[in-house]
Coordinates of N, CA and C and ligand atoms in Angstrom, one line a residue:
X1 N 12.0 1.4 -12.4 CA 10.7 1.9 -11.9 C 9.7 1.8 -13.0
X2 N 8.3 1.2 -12.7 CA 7.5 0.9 -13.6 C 6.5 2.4 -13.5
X3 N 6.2 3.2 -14.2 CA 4.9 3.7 -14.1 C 4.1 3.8 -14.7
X4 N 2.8 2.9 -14.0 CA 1.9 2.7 -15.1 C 1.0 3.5 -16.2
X5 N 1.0 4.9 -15.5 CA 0.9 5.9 -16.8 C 1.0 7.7 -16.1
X6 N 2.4 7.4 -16.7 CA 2.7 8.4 -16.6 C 1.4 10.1 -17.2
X7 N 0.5 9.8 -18.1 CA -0.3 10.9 -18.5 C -1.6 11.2 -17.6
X8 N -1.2 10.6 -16.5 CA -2.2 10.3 -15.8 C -2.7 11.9 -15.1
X9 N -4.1 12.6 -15.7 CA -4.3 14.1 -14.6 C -4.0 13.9 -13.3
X10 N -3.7 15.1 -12.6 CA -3.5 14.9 -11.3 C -4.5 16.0 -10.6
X11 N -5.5 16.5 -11.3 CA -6.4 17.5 -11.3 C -7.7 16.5 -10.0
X12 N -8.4 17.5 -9.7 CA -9.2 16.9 -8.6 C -10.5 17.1 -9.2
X13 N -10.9 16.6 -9.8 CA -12.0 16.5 -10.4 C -13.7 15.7 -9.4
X14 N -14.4 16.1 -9.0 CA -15.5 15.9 -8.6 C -16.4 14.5 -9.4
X15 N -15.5 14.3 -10.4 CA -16.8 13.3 -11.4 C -15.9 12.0 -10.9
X16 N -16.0 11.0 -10.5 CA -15.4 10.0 -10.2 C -15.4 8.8 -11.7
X17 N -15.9 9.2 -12.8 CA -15.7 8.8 -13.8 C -14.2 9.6 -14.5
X18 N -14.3 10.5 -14.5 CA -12.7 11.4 -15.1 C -12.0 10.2 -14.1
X19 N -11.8 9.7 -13.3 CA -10.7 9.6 -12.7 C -10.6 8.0 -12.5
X20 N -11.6 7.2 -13.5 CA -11.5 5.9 -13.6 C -10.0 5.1 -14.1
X21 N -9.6 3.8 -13.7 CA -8.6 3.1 -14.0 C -8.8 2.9 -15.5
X22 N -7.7 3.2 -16.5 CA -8.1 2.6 -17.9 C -8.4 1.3 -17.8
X23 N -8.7 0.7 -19.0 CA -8.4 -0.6 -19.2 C -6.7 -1.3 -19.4
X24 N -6.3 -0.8 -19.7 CA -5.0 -0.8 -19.6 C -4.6 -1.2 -18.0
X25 N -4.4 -0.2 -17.5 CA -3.8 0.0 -15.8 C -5.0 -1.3 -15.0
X26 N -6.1 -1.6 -15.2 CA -6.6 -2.5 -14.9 C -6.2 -4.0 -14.7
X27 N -5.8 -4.3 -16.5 CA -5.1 -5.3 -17.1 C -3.4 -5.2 -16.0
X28 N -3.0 -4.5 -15.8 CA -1.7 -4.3 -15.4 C -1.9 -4.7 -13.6
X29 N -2.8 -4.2 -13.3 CA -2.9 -4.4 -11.5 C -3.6 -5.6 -11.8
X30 N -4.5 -6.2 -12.6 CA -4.9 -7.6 -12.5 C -3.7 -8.9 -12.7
X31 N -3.2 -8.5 -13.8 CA -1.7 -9.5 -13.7 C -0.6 -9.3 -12.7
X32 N 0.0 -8.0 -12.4 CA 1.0 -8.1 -11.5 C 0.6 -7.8 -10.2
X33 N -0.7 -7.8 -10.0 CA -0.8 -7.2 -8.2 C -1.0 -6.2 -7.8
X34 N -0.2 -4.9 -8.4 CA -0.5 -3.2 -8.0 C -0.1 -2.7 -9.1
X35 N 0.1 -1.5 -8.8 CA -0.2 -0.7 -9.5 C -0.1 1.1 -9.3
X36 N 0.5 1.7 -9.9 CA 0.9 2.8 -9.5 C 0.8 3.5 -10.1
X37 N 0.1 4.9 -9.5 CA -0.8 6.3 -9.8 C -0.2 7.0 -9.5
X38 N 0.9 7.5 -10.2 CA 1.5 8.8 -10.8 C 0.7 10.1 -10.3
X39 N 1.2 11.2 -9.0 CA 0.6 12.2 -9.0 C -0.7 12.5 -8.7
X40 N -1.7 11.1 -8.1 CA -2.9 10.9 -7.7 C -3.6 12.3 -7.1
X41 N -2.9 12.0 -6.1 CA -3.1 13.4 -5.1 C -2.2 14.5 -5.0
X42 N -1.7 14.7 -5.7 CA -0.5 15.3 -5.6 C -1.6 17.1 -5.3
X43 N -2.4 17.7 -6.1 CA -3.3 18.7 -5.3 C -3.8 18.3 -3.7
X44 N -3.6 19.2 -2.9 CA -3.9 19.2 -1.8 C -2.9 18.3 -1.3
X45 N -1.4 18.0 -1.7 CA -0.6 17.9 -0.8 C -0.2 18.2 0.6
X46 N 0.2 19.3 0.5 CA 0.7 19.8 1.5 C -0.6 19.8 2.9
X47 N -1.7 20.0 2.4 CA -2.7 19.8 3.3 C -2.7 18.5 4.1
X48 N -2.7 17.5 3.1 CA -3.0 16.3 3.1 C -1.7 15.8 4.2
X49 N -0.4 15.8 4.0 CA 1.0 16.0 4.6 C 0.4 16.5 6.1
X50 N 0.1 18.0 6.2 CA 0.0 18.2 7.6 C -0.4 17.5 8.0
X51 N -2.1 17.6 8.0 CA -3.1 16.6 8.6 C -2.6 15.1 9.3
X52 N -1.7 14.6 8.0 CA -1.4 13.7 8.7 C 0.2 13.7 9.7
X53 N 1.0 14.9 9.9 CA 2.0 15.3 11.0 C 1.1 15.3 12.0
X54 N 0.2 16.2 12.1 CA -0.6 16.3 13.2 C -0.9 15.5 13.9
X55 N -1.8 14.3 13.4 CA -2.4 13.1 14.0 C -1.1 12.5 14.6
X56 N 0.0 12.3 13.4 CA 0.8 11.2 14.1 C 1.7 12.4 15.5
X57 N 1.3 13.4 15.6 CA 2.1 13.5 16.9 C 0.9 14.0 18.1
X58 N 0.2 13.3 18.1 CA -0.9 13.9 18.6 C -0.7 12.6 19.9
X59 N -0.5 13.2 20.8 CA -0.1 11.8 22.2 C -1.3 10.8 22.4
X60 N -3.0 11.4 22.1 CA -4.1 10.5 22.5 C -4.6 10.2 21.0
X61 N -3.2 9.9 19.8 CA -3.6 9.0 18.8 C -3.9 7.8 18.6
X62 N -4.3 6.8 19.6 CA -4.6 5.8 19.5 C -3.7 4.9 19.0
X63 N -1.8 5.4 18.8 CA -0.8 4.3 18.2 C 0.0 3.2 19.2
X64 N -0.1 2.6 18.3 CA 0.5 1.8 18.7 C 2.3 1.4 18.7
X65 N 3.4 1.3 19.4 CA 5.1 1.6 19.0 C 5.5 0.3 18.6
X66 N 5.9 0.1 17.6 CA 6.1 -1.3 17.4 C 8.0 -1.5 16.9
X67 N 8.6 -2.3 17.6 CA 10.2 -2.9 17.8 C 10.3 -3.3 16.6
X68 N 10.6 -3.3 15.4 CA 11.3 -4.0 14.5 C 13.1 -4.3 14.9
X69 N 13.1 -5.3 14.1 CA 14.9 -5.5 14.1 C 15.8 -3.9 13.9
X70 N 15.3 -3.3 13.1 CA 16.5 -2.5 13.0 C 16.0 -1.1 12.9
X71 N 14.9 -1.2 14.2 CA 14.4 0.5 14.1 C 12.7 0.4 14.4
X72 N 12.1 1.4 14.8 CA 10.6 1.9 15.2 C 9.6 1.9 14.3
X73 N 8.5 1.7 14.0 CA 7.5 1.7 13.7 C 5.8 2.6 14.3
X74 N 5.7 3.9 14.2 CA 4.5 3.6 14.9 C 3.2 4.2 14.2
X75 N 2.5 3.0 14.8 CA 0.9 2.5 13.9 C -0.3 3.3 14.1
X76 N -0.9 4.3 13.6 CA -1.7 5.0 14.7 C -3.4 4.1 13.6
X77 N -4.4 3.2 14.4 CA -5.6 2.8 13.5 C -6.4 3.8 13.1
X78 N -7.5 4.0 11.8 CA -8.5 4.6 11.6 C -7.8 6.0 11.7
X79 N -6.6 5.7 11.1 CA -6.3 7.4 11.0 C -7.3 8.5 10.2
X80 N -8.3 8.4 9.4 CA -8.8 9.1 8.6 C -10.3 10.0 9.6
X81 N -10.2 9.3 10.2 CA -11.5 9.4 11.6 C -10.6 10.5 12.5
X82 N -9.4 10.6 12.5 CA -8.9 11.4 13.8 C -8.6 13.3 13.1
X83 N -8.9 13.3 12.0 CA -9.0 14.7 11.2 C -9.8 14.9 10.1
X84 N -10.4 16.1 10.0 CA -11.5 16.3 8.8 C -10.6 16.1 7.3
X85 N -9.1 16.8 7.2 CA -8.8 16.5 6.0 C -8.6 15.6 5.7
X86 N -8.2 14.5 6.6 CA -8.2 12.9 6.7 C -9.1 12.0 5.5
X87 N -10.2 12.9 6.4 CA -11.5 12.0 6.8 C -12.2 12.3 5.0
X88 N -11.7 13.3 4.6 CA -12.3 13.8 2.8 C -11.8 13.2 2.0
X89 N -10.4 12.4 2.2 CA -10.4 11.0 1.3 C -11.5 10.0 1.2
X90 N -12.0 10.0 1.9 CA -13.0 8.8 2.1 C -14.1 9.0 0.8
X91 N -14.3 10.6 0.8 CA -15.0 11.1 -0.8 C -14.7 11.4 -1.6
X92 N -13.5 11.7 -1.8 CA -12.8 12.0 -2.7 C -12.6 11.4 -4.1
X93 N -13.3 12.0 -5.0 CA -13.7 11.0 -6.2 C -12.0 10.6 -7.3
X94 N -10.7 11.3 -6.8 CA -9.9 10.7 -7.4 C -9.6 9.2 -6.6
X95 N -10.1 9.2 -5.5 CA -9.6 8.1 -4.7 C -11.1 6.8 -4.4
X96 N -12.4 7.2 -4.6 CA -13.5 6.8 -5.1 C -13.2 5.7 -5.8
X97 N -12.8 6.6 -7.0 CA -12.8 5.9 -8.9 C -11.8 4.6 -8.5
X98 N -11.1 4.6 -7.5 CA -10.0 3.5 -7.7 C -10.8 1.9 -7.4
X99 N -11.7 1.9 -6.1 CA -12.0 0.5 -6.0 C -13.0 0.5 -6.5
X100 N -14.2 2.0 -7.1 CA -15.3 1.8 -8.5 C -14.7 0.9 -9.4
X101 N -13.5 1.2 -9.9 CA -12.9 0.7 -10.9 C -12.8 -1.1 -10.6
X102 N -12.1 -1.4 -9.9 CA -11.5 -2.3 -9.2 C -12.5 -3.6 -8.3
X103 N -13.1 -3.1 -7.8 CA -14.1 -4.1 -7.0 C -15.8 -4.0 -7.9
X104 N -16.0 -2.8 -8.1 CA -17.2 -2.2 -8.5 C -17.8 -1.3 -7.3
X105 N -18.9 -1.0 -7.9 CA -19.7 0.1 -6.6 C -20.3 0.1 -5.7
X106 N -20.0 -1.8 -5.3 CA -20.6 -1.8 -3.6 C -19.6 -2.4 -3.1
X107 N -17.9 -1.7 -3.2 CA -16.8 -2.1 -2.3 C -17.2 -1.3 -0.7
X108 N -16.8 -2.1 -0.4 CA -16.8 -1.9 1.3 C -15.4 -1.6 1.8
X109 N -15.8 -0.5 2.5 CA -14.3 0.5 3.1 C -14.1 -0.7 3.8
X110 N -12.0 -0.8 4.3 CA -12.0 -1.4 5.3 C -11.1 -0.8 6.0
X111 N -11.4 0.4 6.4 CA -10.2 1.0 7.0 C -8.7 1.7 6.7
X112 N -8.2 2.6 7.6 CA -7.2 2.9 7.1 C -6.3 2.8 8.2
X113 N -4.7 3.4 8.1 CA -3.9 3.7 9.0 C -2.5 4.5 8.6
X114 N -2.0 5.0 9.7 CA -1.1 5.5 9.6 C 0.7 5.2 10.0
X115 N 1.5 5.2 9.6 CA 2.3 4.6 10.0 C 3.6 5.8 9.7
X116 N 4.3 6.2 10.9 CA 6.0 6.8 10.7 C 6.5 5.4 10.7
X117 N 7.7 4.8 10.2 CA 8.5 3.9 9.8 C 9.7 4.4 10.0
X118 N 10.9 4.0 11.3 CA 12.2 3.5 10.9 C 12.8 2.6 10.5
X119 N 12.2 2.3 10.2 CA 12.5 0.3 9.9 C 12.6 0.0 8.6
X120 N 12.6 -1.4 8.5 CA 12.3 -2.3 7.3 C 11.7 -3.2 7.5
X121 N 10.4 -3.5 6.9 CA 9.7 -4.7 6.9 C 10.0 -5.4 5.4
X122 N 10.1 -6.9 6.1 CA 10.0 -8.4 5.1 C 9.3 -8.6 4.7
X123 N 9.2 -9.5 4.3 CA 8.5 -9.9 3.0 C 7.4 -10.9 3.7
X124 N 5.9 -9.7 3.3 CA 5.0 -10.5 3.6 C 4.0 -10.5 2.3
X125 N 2.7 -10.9 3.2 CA 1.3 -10.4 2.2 C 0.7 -10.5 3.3
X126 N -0.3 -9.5 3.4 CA -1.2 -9.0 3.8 C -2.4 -9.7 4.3
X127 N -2.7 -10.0 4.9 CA -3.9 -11.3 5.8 C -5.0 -10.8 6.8
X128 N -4.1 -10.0 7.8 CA -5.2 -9.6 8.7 C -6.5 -9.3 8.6
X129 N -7.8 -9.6 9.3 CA -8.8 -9.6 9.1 C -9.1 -9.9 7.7
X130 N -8.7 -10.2 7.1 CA -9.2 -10.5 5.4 C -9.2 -12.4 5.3
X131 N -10.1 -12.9 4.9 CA -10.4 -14.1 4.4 C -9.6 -14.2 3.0
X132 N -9.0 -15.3 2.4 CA -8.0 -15.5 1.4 C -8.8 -15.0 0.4
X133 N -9.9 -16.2 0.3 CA -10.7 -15.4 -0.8 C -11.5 -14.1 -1.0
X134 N -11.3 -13.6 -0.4 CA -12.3 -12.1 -0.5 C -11.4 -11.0 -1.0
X135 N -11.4 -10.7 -1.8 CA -10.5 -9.6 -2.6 C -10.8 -8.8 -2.1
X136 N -9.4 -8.0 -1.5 CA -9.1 -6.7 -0.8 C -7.9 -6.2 -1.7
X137 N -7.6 -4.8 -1.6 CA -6.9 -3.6 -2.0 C -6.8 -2.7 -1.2
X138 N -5.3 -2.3 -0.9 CA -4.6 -1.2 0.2 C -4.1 -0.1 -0.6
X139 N -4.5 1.1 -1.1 CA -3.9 2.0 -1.7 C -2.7 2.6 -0.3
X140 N -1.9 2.7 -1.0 CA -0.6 3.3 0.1 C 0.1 4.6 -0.6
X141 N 0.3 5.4 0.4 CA 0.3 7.1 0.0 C 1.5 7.0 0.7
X142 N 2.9 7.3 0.4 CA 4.1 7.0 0.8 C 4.5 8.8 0.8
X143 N 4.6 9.4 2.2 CA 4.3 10.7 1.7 C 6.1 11.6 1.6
X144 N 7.0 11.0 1.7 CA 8.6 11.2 1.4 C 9.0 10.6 -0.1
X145 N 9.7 11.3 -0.4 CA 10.5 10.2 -2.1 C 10.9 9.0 -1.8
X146 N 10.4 7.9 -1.9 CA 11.2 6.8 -1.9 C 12.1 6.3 -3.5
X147 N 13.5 5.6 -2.8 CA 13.8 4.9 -3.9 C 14.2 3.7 -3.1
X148 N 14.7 2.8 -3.8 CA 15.2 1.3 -3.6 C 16.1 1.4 -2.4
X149 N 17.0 2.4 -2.6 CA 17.7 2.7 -1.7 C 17.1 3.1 -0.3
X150 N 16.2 4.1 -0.2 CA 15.9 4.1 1.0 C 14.5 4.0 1.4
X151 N 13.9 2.5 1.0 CA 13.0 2.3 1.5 C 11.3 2.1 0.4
X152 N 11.9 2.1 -0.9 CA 10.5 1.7 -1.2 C 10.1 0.6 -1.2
X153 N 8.9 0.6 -1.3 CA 8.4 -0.4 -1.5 C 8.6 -1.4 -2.3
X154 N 9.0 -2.8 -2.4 CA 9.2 -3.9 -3.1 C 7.9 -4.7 -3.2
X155 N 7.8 -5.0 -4.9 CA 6.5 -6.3 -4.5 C 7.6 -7.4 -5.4
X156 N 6.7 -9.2 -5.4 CA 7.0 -9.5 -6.1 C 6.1 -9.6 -7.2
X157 N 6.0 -9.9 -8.5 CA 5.1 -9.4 -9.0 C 4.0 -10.5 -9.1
X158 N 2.5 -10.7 -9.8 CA 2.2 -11.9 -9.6 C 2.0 -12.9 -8.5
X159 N 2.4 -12.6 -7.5 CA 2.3 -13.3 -6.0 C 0.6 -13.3 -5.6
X160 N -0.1 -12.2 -5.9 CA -1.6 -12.5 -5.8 C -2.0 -13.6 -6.2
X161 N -1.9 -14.2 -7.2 CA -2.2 -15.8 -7.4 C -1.9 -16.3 -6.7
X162 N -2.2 -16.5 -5.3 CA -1.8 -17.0 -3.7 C -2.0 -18.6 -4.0
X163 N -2.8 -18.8 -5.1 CA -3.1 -20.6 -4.4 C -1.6 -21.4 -6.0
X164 N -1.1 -20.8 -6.7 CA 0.0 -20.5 -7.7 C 1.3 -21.4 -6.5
X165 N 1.7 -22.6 -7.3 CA 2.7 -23.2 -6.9 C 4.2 -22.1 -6.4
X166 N 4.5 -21.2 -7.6 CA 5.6 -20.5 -7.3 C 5.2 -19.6 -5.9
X167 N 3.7 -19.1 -6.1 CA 3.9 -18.5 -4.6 C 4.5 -19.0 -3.3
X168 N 3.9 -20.6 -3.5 CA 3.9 -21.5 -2.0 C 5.2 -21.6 -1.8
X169 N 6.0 -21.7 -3.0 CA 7.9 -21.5 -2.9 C 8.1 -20.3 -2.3
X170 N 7.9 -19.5 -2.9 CA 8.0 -17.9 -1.9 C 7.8 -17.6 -1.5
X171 N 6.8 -18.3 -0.6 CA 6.4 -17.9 0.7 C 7.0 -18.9 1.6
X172 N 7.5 -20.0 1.5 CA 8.6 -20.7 2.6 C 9.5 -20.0 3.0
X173 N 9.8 -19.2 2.3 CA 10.9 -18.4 2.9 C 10.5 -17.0 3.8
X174 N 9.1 -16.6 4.1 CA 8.1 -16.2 4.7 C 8.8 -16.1 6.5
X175 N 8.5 -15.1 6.7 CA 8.8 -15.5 8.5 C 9.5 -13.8 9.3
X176 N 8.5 -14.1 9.9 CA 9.6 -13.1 11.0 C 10.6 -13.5 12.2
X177 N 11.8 -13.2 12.1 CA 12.9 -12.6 11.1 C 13.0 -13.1 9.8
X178 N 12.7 -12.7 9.0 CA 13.0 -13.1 7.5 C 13.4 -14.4 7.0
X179 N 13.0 -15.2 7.0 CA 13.7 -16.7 6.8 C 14.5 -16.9 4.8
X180 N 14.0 -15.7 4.1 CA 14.6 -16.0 2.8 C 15.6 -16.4 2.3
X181 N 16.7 -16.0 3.4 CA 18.2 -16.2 2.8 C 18.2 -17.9 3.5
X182 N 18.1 -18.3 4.3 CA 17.9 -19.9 4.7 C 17.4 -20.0 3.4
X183 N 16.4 -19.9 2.5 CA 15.3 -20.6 1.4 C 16.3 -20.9 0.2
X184 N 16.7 -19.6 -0.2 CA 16.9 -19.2 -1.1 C 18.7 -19.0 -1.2
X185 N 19.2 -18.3 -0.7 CA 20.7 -18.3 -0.4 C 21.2 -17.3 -1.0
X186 N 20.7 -16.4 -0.7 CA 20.4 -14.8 -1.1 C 20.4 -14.1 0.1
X187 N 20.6 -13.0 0.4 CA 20.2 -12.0 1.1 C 18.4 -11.5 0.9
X188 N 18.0 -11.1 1.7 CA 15.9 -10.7 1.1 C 15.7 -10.1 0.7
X189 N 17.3 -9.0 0.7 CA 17.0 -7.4 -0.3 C 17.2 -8.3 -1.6
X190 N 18.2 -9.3 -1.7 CA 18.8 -9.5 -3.3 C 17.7 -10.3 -4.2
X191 N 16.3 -10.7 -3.6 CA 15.3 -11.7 -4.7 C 15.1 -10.7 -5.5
X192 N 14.4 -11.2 -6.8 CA 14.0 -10.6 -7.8 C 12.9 -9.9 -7.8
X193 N 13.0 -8.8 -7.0 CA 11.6 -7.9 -7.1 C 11.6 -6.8 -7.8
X194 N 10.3 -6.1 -7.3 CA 10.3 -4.6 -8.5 C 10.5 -4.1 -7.1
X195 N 11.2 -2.7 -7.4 CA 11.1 -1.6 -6.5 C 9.9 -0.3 -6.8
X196 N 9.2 0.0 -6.4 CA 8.1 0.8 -6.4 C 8.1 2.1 -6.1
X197 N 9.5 2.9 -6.7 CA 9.8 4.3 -6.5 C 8.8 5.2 -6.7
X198 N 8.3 6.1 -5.2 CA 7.3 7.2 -5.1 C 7.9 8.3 -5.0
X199 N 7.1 9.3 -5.5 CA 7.5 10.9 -4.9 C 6.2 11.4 -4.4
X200 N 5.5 12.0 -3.1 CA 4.8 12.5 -2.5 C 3.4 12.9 -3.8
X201 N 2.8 12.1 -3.6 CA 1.2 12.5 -4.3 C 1.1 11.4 -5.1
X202 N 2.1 10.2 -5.1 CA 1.5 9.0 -5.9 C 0.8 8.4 -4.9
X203 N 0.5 7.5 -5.8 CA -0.4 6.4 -4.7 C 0.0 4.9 -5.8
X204 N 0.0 4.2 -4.7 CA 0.3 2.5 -5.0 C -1.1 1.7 -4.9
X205 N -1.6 1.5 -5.2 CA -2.7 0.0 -5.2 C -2.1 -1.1 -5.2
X206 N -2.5 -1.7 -4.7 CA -1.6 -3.3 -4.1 C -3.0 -4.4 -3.4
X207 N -3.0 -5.2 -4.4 CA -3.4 -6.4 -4.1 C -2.8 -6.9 -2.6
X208 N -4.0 -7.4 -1.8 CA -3.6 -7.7 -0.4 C -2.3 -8.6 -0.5
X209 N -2.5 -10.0 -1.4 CA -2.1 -11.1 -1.3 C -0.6 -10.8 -1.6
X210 N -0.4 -9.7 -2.5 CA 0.9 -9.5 -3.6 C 2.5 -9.5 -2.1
X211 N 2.7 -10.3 -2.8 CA 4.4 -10.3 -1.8 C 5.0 -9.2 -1.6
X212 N 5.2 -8.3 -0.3 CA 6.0 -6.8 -0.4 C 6.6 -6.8 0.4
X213 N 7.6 -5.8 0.4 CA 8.2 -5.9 1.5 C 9.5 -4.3 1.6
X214 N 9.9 -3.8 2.2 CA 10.5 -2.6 2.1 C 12.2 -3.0 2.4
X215 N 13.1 -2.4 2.0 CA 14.4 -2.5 2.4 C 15.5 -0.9 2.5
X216 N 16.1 -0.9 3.5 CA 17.2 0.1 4.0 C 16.5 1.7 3.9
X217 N 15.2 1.4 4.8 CA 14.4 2.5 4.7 C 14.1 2.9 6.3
X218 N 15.5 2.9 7.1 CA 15.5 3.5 8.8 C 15.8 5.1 8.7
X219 N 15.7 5.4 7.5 CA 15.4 7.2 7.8 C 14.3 8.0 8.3
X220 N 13.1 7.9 7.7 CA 11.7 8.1 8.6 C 10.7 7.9 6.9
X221 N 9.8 7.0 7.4 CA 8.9 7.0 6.1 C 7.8 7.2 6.3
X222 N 6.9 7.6 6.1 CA 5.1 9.0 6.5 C 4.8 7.4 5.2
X223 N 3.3 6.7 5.8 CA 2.9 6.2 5.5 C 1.5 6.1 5.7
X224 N 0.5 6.6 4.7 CA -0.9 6.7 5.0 C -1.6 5.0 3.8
X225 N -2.1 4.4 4.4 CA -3.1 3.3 3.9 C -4.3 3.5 4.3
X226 N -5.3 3.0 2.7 CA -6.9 3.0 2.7 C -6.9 1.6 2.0
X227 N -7.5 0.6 3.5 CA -7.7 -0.4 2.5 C -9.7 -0.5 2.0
X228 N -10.1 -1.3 0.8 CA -11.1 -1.7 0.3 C -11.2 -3.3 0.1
X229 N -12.4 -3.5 0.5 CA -12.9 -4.9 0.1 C -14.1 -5.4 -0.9
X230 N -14.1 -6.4 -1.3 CA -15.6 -7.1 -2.3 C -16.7 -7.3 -1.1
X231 N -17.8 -6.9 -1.2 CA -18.3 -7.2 -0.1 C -18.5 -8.8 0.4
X232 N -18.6 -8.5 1.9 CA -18.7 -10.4 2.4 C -20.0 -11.2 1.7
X233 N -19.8 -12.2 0.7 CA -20.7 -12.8 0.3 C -21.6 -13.6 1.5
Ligands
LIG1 O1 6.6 0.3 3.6 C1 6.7 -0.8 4.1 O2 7.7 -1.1 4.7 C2 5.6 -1.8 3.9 C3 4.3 -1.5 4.7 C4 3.4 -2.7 4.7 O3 3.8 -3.8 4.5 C5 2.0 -2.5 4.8 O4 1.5 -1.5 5.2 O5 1.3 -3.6 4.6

């Protein structure tokens, strides 16, 4: 497990400067793609946790149930709009300072959502509504412990360099159902990825383009995403 800094406050500070990415953790999400914030939110957990039980069992949440191979998914859009505690990330200067840092100060929200997960998703990158070139970022709030074992998140590292020969190799093996082990002759859990072990109050930053993908994670996984974009030139 990589953490990119572990001394990171977890305090909620109002100055969206206290809560800027070093130069360091910068350098680190610019070369490998994401990036992981140790204890981000970890204040106002449990709040933040309900809020989002609530929504996802709320029958006129606008989700969507989605069939994976080996288990349920369900999607609810613009979850941050369907509750006020939700909706206070959107200000929230520990979560602010991330695409200040990152895009600069006229990033453009692009939404969020929510997702309960039985499943395992393959190995993609991230595309919808986003143009290749327009740099986007999905901070992902994984609100259960994940480990490798049950479900965290995998990237490969480096895969943002989308127009990068090694990507166009790793992404042939790209596909739903999983085409990797045809590519490669491996199983899709066994490529060489990082595993991105969470405990409730980190947060992940992830380059849209970055290769991810989750494995042996059909127990139940609370998944809140805010993505940000460079504004459209
Ligand atoms: O946790 C997972 O299975 C991955 C979720 C994902 O790919 C996404 O939200 O883009």
């Amino acid at each position: 497990m990589i953490r990119a800094n572990v001394n990171e406050a977890a305090g909620n500070s109002a100055d969206p400067a206290e809560h800027s990415l070093s130069a360091s953790q910068l350098r680190f999400f610019h070369t490998f793609g994401y990036l992981l914030l140790p204890g981000r939110v970890r204040e106002g957990l449990g709040e933040l946790c309900r809020a989002f039980d609530e929504v996802m069992a709320d029958p006129d949440n606008g989700g969507t149930q989605l069939d994976y191979a080996d288990g349920d998914r369900l999607m609810v859009p613009a979850i941050l709009e369907r509750h006020p505690v939700l909706q206070g990330l959107k200000s929230d200067a520990r979560i602010t300072a991330i695409p200040d840092s990152l895009i600069g100060d006229n990033w453009d929200y692009a939404e969020s959502s929510g997702d309960v997960m039985q499943c395992e998703t393959t190995w993609h990158r991230d595309v919808y509504h986003s143009p290749l070139q327009q740099f986007h970022i999905k901070l992902l709030f994984y609100l259960d412990p994940l480990t490798a074992d049950n479900g965290a998140l995998r990237v490969l590292p480096g895969t943002h360099y989308y127009q990068d020969s090694y990507v166009k190799k790793v992404l042939s093996g790209q596909g739903f159902p999983d085409r990797m082990e045809d590519v490669f002759g491996i199983p899709a859990d066994a490529l060489p990825a990082t595993p991105i072990e969470t405990q409730p109050g980190d947060v992940i930053v992830l380059n849209f383009r970055t290769v991810h993908a989750s494995f042996s994670g059909s127990e139940r996984r609370r998944l809140l995403n805010m993505n940000y974009r460079e504004p459209t030139a």
